[in-house]
PDB file of N, CA and C in Angstrom:
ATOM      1  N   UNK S 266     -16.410  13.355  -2.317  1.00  0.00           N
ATOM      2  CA  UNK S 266     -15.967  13.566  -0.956  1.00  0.00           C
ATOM      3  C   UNK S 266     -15.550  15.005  -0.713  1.00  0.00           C
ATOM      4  N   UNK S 267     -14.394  15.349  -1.541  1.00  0.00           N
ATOM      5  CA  UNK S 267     -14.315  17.283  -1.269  1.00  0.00           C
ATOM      6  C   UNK S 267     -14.046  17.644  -2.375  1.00  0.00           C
ATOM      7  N   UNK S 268     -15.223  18.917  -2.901  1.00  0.00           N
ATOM      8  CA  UNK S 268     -14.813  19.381  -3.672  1.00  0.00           C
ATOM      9  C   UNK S 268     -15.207  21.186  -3.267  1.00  0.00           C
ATOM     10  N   UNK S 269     -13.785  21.425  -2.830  1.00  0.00           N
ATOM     11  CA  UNK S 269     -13.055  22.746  -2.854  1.00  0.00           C
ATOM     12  C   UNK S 269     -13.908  23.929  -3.363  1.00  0.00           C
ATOM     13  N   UNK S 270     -14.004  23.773  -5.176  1.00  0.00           N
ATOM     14  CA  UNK S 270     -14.973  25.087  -5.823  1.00  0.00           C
ATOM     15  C   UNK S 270     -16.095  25.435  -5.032  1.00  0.00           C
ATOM     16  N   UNK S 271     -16.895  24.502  -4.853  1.00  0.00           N
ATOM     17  CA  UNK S 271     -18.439  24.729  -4.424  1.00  0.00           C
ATOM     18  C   UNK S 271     -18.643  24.491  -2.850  1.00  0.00           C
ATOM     19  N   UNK S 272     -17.130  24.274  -1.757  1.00  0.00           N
ATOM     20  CA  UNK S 272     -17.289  24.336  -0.470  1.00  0.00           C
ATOM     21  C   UNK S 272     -18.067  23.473  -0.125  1.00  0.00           C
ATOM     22  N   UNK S 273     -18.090  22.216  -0.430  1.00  0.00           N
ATOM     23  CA  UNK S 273     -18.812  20.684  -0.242  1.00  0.00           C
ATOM     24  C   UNK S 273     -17.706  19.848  -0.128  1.00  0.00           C
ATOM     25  N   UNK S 274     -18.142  19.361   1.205  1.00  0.00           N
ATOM     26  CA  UNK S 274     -17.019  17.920   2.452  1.00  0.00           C
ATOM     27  C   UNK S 274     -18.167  16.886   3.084  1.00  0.00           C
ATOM     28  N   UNK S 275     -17.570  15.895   2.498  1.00  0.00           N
ATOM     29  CA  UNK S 275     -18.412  15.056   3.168  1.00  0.00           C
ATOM     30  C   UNK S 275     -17.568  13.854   4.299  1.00  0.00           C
ATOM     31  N   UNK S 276     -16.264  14.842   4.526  1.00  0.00           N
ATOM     32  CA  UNK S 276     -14.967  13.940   5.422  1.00  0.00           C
ATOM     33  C   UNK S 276     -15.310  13.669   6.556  1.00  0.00           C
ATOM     34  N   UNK S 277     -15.499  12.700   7.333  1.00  0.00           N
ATOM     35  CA  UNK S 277     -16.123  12.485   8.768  1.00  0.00           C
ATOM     36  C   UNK S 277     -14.715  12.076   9.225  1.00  0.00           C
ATOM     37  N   UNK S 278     -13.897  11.745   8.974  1.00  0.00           N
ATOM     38  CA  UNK S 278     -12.560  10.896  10.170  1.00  0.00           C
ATOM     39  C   UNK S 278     -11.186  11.726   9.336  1.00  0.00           C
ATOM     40  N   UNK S 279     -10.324  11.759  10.398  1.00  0.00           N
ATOM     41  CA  UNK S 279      -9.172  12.542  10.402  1.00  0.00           C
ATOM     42  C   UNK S 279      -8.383  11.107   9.003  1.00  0.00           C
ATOM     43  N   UNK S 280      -8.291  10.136   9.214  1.00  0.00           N
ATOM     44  CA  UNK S 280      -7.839   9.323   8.043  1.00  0.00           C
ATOM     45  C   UNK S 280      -8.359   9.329   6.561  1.00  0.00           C
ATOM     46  N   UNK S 281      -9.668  10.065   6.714  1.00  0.00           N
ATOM     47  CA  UNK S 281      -9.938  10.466   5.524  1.00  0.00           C
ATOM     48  C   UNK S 281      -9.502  11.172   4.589  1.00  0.00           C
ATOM     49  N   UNK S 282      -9.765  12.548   5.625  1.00  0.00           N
ATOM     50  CA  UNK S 282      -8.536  14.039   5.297  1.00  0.00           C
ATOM     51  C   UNK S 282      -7.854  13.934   4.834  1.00  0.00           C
ATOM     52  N   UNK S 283      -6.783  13.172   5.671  1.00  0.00           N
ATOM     53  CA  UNK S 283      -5.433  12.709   5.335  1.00  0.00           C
ATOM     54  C   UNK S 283      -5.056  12.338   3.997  1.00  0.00           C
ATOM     55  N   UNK S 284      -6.202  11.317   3.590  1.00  0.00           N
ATOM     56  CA  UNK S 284      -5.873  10.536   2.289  1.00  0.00           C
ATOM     57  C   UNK S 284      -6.353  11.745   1.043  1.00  0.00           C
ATOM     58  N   UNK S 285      -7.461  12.284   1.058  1.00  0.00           N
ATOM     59  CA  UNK S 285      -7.789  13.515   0.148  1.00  0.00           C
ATOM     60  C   UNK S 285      -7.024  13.927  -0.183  1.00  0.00           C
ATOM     61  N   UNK S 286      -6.247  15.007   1.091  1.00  0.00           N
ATOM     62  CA  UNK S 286      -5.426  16.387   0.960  1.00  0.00           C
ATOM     63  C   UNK S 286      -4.198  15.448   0.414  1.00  0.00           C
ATOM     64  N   UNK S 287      -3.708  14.676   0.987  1.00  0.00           N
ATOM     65  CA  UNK S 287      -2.214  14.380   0.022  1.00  0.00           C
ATOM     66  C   UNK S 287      -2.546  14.165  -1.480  1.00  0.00           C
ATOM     67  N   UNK S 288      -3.708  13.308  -1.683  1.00  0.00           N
ATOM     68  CA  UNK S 288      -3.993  12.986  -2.979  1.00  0.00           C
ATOM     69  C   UNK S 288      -4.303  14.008  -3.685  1.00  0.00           C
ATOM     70  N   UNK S 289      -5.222  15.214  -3.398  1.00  0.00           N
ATOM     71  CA  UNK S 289      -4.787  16.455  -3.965  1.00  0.00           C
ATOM     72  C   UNK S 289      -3.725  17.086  -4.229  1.00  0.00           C
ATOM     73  N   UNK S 290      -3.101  17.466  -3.118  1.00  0.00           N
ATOM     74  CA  UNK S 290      -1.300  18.021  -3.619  1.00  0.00           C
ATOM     75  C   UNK S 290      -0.796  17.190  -3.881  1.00  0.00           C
ATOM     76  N   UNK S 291      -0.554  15.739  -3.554  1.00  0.00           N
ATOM     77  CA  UNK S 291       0.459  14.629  -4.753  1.00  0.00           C
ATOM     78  C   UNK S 291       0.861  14.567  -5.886  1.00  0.00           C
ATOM     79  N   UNK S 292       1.812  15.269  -6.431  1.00  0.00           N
ATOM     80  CA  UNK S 292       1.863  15.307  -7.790  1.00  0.00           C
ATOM     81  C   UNK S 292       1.636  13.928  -8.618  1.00  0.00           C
ATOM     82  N   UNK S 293       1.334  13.717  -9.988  1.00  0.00           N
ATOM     83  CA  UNK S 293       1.271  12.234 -10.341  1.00  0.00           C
ATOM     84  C   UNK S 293       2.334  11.360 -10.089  1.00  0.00           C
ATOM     85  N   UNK S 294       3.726  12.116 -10.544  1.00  0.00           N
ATOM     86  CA  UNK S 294       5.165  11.779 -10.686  1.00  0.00           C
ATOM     87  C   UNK S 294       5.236  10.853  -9.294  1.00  0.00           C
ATOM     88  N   UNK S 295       4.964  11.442  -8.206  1.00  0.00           N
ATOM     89  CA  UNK S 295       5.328  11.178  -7.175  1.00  0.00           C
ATOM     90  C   UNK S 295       4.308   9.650  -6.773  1.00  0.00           C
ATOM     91  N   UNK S 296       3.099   9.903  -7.011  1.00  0.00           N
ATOM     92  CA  UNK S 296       2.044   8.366  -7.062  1.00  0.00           C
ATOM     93  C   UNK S 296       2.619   7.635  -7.436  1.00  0.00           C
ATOM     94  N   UNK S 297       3.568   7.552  -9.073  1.00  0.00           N
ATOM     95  CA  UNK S 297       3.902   6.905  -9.879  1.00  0.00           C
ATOM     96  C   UNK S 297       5.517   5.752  -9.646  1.00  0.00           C
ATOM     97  N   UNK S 298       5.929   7.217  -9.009  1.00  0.00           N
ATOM     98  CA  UNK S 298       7.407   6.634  -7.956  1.00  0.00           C
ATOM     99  C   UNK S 298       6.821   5.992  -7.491  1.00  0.00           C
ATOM    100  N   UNK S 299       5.999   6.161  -5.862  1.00  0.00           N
ATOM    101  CA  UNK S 299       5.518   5.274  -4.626  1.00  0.00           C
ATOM    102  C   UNK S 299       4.964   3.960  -5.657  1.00  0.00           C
ATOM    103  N   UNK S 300       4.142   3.984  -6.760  1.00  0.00           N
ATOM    104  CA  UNK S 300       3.753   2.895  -7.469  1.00  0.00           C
ATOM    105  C   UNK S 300       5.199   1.698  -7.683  1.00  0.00           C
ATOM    106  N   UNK S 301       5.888   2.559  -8.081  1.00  0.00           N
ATOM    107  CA  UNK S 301       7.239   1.272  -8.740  1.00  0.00           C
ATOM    108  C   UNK S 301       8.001   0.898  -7.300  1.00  0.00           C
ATOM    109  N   UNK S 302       7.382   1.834  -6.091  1.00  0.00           N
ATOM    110  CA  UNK S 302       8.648   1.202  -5.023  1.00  0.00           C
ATOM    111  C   UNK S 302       7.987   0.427  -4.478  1.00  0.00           C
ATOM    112  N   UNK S 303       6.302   0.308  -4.418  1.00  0.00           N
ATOM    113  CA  UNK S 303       5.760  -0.962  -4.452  1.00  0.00           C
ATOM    114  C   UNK S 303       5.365  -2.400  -4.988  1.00  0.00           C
ATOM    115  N   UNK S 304       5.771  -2.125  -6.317  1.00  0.00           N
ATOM    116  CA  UNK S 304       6.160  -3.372  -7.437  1.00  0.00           C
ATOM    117  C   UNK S 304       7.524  -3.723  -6.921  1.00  0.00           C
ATOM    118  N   UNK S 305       8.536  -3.513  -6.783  1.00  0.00           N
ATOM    119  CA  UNK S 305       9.794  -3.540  -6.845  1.00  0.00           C
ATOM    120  C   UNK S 305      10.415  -4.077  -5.461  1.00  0.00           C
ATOM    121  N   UNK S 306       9.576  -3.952  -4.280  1.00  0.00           N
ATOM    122  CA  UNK S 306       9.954  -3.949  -2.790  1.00  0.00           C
ATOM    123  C   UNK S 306       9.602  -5.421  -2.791  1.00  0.00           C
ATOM    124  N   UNK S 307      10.714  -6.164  -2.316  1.00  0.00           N
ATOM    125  CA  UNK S 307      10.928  -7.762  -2.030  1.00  0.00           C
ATOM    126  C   UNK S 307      11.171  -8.128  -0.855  1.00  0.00           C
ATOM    127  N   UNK S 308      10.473  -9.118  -0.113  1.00  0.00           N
ATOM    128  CA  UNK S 308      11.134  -9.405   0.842  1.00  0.00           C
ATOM    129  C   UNK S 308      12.776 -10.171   1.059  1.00  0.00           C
ATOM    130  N   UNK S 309      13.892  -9.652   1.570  1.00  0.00           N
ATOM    131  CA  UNK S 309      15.156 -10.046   1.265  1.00  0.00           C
ATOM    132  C   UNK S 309      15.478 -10.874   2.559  1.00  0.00           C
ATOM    133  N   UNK S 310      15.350 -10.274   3.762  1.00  0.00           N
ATOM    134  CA  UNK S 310      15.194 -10.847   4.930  1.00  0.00           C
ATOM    135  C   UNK S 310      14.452 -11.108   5.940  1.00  0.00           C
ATOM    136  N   UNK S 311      14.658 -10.712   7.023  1.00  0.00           N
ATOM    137  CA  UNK S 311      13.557 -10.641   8.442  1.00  0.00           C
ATOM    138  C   UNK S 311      11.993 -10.337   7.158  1.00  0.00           C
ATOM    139  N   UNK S 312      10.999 -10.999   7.498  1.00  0.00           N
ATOM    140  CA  UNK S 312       9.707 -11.026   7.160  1.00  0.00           C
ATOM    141  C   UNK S 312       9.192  -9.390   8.419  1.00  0.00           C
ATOM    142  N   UNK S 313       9.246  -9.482   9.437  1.00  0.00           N
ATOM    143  CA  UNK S 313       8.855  -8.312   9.688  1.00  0.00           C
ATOM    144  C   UNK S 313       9.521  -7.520   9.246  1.00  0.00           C
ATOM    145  N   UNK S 314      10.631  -6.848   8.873  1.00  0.00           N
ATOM    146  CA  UNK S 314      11.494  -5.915   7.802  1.00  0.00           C
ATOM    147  C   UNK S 314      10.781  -5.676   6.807  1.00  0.00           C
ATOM    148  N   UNK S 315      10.220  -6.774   6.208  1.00  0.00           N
ATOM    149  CA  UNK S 315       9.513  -6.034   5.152  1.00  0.00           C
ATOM    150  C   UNK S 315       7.563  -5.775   5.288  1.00  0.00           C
ATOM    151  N   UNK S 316       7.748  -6.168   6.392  1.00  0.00           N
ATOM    152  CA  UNK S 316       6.083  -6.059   6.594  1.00  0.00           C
ATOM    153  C   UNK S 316       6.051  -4.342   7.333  1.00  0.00           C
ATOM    154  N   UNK S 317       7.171  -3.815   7.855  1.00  0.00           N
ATOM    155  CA  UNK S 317       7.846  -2.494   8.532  1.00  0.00           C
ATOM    156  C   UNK S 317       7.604  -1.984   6.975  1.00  0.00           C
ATOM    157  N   UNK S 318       8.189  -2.540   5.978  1.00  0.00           N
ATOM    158  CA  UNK S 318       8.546  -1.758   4.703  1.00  0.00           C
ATOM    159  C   UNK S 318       7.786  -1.114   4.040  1.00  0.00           C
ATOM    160  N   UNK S 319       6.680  -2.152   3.850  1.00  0.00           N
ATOM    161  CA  UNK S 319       5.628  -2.403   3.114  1.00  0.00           C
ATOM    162  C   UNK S 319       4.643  -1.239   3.442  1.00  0.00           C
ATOM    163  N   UNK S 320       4.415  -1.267   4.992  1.00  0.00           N
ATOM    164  CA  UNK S 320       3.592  -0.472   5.512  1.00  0.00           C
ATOM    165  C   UNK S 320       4.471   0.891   5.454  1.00  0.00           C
ATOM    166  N   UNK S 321       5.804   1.421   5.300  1.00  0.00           N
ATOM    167  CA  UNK S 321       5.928   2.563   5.060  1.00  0.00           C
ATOM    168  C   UNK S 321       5.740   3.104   3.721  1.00  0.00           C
ATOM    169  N   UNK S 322       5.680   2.405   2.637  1.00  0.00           N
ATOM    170  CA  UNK S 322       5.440   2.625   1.114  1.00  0.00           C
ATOM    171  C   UNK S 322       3.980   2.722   0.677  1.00  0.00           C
ATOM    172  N   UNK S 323       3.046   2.141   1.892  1.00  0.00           N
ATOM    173  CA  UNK S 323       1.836   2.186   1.756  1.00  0.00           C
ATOM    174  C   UNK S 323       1.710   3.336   2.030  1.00  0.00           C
ATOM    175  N   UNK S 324       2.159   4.612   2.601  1.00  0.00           N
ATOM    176  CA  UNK S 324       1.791   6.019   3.562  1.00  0.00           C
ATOM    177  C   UNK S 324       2.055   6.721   1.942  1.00  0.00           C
ATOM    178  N   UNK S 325       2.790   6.430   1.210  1.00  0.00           N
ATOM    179  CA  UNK S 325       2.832   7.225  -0.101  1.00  0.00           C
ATOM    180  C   UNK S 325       1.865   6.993  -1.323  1.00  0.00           C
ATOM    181  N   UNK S 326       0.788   5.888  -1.042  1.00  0.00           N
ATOM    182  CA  UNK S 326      -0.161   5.326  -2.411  1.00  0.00           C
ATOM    183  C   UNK S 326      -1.518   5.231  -1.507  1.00  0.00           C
ATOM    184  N   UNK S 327      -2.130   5.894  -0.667  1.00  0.00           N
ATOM    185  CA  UNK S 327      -3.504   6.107  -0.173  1.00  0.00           C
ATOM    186  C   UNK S 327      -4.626   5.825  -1.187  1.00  0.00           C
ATOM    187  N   UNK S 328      -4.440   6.092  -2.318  1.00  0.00           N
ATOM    188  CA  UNK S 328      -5.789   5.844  -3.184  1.00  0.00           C
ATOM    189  C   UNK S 328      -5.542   4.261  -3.925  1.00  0.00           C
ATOM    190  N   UNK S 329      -4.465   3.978  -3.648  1.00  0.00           N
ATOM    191  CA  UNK S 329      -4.371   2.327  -4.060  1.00  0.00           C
ATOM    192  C   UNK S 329      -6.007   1.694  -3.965  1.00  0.00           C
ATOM    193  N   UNK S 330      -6.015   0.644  -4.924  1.00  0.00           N
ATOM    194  CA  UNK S 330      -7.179  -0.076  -4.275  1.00  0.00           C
ATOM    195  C   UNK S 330      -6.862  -0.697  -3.185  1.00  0.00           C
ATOM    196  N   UNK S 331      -6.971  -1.383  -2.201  1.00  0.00           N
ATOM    197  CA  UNK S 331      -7.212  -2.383  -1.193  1.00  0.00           C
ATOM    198  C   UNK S 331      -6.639  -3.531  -1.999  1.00  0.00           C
ATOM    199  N   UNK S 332      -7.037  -4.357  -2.651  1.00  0.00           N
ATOM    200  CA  UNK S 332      -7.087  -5.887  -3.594  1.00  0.00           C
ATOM    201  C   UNK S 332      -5.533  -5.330  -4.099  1.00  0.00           C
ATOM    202  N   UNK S 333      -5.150  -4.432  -4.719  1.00  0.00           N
ATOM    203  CA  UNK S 333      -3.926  -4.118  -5.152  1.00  0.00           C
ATOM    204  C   UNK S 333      -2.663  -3.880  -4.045  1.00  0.00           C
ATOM    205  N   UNK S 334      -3.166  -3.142  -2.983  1.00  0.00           N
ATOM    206  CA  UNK S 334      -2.187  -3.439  -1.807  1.00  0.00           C
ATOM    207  C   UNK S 334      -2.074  -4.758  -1.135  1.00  0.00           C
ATOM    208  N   UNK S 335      -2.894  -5.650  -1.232  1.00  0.00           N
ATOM    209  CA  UNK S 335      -3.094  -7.223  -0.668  1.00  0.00           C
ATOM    210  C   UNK S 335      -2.097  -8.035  -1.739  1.00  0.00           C
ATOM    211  N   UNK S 336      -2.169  -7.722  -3.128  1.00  0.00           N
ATOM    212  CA  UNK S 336      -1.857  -8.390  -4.260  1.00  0.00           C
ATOM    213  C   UNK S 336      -0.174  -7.878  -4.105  1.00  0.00           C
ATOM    214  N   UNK S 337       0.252  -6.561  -4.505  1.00  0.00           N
ATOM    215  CA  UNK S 337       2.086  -6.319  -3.863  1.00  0.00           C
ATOM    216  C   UNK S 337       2.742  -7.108  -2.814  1.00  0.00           C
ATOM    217  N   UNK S 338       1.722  -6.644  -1.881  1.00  0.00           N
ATOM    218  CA  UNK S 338       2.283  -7.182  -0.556  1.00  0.00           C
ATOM    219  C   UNK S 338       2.691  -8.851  -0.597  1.00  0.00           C
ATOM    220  N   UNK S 339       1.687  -9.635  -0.865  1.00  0.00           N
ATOM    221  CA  UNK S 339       2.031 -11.025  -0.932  1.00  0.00           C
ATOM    222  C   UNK S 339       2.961 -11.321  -2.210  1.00  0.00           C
ATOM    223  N   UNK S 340       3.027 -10.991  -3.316  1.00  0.00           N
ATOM    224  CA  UNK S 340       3.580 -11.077  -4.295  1.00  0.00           C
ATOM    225  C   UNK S 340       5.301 -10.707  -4.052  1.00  0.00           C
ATOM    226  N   UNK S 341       4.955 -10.332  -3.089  1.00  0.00           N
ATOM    227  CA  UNK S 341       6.553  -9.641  -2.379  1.00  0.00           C
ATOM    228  C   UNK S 341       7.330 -10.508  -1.353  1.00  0.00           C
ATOM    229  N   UNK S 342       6.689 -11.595  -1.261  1.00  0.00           N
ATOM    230  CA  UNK S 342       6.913 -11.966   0.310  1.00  0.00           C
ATOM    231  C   UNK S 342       7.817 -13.131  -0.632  1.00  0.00           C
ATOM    232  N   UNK S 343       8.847 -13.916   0.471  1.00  0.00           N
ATOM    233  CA  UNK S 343       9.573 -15.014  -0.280  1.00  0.00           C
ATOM    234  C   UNK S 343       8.298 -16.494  -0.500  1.00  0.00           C
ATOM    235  N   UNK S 344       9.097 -17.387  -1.193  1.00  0.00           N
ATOM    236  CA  UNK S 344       7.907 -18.110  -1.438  1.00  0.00           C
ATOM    237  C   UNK S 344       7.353 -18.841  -0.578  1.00  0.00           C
ATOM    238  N   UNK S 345       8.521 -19.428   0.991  1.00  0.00           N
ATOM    239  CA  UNK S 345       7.440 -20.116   1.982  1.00  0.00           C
ATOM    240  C   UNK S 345       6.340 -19.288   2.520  1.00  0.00           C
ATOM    241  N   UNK S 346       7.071 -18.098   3.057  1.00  0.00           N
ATOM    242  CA  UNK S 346       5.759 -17.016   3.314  1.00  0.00           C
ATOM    243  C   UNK S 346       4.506 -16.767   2.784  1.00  0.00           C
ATOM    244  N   UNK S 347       4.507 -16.636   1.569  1.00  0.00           N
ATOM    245  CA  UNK S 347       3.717 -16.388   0.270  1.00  0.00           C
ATOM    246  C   UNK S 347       3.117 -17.108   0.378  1.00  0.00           C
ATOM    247  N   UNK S 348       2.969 -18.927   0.353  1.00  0.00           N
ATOM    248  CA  UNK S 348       2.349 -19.788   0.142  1.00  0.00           C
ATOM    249  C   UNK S 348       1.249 -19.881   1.416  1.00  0.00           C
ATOM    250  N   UNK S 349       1.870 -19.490   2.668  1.00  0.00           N
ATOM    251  CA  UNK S 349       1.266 -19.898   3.858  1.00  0.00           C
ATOM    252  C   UNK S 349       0.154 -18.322   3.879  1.00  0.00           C
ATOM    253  N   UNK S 350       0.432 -17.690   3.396  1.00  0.00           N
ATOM    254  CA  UNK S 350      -0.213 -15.920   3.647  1.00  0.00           C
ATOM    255  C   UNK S 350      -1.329 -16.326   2.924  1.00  0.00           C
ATOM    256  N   UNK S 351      -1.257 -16.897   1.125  1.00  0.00           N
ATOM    257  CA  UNK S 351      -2.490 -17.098   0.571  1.00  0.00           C
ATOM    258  C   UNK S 351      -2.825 -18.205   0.967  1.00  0.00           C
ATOM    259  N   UNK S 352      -2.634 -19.177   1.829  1.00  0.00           N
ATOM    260  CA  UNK S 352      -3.754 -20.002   1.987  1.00  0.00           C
ATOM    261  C   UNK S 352      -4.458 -19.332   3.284  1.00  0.00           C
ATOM    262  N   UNK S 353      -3.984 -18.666   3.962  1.00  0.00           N
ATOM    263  CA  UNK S 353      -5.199 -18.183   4.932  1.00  0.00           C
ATOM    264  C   UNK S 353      -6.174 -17.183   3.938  1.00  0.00           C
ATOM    265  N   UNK S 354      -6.257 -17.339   3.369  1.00  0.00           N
ATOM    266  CA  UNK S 354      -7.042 -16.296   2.310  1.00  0.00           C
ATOM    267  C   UNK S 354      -7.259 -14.830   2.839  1.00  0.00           C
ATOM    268  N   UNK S 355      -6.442 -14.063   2.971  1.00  0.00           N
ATOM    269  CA  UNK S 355      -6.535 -12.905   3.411  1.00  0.00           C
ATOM    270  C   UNK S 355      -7.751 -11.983   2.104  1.00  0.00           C
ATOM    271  N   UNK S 356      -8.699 -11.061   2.785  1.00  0.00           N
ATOM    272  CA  UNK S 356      -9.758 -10.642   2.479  1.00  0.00           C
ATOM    273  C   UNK S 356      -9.046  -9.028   2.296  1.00  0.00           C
ATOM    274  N   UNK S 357      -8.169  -8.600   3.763  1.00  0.00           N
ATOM    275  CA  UNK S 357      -7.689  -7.404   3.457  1.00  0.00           C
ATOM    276  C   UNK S 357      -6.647  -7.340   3.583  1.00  0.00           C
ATOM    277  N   UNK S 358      -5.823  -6.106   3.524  1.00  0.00           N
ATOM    278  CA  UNK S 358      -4.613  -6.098   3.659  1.00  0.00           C
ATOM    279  C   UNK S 358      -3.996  -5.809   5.404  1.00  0.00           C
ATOM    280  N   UNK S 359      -4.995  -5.686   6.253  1.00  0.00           N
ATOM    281  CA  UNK S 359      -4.494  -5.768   7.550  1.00  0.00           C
ATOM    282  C   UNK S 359      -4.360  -6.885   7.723  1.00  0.00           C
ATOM    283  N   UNK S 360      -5.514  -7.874   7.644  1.00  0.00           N
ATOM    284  CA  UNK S 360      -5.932  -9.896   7.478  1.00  0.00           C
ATOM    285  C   UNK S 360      -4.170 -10.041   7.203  1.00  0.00           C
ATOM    286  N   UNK S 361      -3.738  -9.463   5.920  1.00  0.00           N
ATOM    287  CA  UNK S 361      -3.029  -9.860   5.249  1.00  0.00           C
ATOM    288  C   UNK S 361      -1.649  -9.967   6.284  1.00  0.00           C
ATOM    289  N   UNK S 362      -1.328  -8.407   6.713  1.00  0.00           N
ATOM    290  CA  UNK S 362      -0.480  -8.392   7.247  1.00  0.00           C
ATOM    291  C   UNK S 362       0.122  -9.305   8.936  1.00  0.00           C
ATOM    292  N   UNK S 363      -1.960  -9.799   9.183  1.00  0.00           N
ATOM    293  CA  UNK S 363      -1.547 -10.661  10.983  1.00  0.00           C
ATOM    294  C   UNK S 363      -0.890 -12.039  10.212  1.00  0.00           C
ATOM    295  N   UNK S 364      -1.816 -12.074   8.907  1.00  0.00           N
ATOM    296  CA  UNK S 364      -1.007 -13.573   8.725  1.00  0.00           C
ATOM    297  C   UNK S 364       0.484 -13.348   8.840  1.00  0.00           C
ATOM    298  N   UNK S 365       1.049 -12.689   8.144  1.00  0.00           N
ATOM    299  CA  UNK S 365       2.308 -12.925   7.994  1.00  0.00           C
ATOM    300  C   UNK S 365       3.261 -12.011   9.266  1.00  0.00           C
ATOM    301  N   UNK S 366       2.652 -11.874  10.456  1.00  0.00           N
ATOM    302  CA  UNK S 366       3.039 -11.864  11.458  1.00  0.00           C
ATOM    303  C   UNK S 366       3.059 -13.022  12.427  1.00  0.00           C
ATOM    304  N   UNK S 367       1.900 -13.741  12.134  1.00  0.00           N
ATOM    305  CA  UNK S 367       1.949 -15.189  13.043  1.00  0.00           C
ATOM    306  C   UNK S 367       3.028 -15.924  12.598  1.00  0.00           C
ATOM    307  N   UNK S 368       3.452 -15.663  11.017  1.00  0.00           N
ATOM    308  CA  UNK S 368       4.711 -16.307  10.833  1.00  0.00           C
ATOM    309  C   UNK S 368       5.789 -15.968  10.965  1.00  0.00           C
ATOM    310  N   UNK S 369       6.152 -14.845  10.950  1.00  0.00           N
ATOM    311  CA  UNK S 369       7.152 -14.279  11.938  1.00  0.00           C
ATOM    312  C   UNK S 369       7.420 -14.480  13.125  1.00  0.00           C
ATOM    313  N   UNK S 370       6.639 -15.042  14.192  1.00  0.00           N
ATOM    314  CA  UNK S 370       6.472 -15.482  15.565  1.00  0.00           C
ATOM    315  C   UNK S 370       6.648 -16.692  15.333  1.00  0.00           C
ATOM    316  N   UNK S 371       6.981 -17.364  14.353  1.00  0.00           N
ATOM    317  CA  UNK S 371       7.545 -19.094  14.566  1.00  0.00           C
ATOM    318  C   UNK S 371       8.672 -19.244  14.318  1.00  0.00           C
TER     319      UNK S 371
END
């Protein structure tokens, strides 16, 4: 996608950029933090609180896989939540996140 030495970009969308250039200057240390505050982040209360949460800890791990941000996220949620999130079988992690907004709205 960019490589700098030889002045070759193949970035078409401003969300792309985005994810590159931090992942370039990101030090590892700092991936590695955002990594454990996404293992570690539980849902404690309000389900949207942590769906707010979730999605701000996601702005620090851009090169995450997809399947690995789907896999935290639910793994995080308390267990009625959890149960009702994987049976809609969420595919992505947006999927992921309406489910567990429709349950927030009940």
């Amino acid at each position: 996608m960019l490589d700098i030495e030889n002045g070759h970009c193949t970035i078409t969308t401003f969300d792309d950029f985005r994810k590159q250039l931090k992942g370039y200057f990101m030090p590892v240390d700092v991936e590695r933090y955002a990594y454990r505050l996404v293992a570690n982040l539980k849902q404690t209360d309000a389900l949207r609180d942590y769906i707010r949460a979730y999605q701000m800890v996601m702005l620090d791990v851009p090169m995450m896989p997809e399947k690995d941000k789907l896999h935290w996220f639910i793994i995080g949620l308390q267990s009625w939540p959890q149960t009702d999130v994987e049976r809609s079988n969420p595919e992505t992690l947006e999927q992921t996140y309406v489910a567990a907004e429709r349950l927030a709205d009940t």
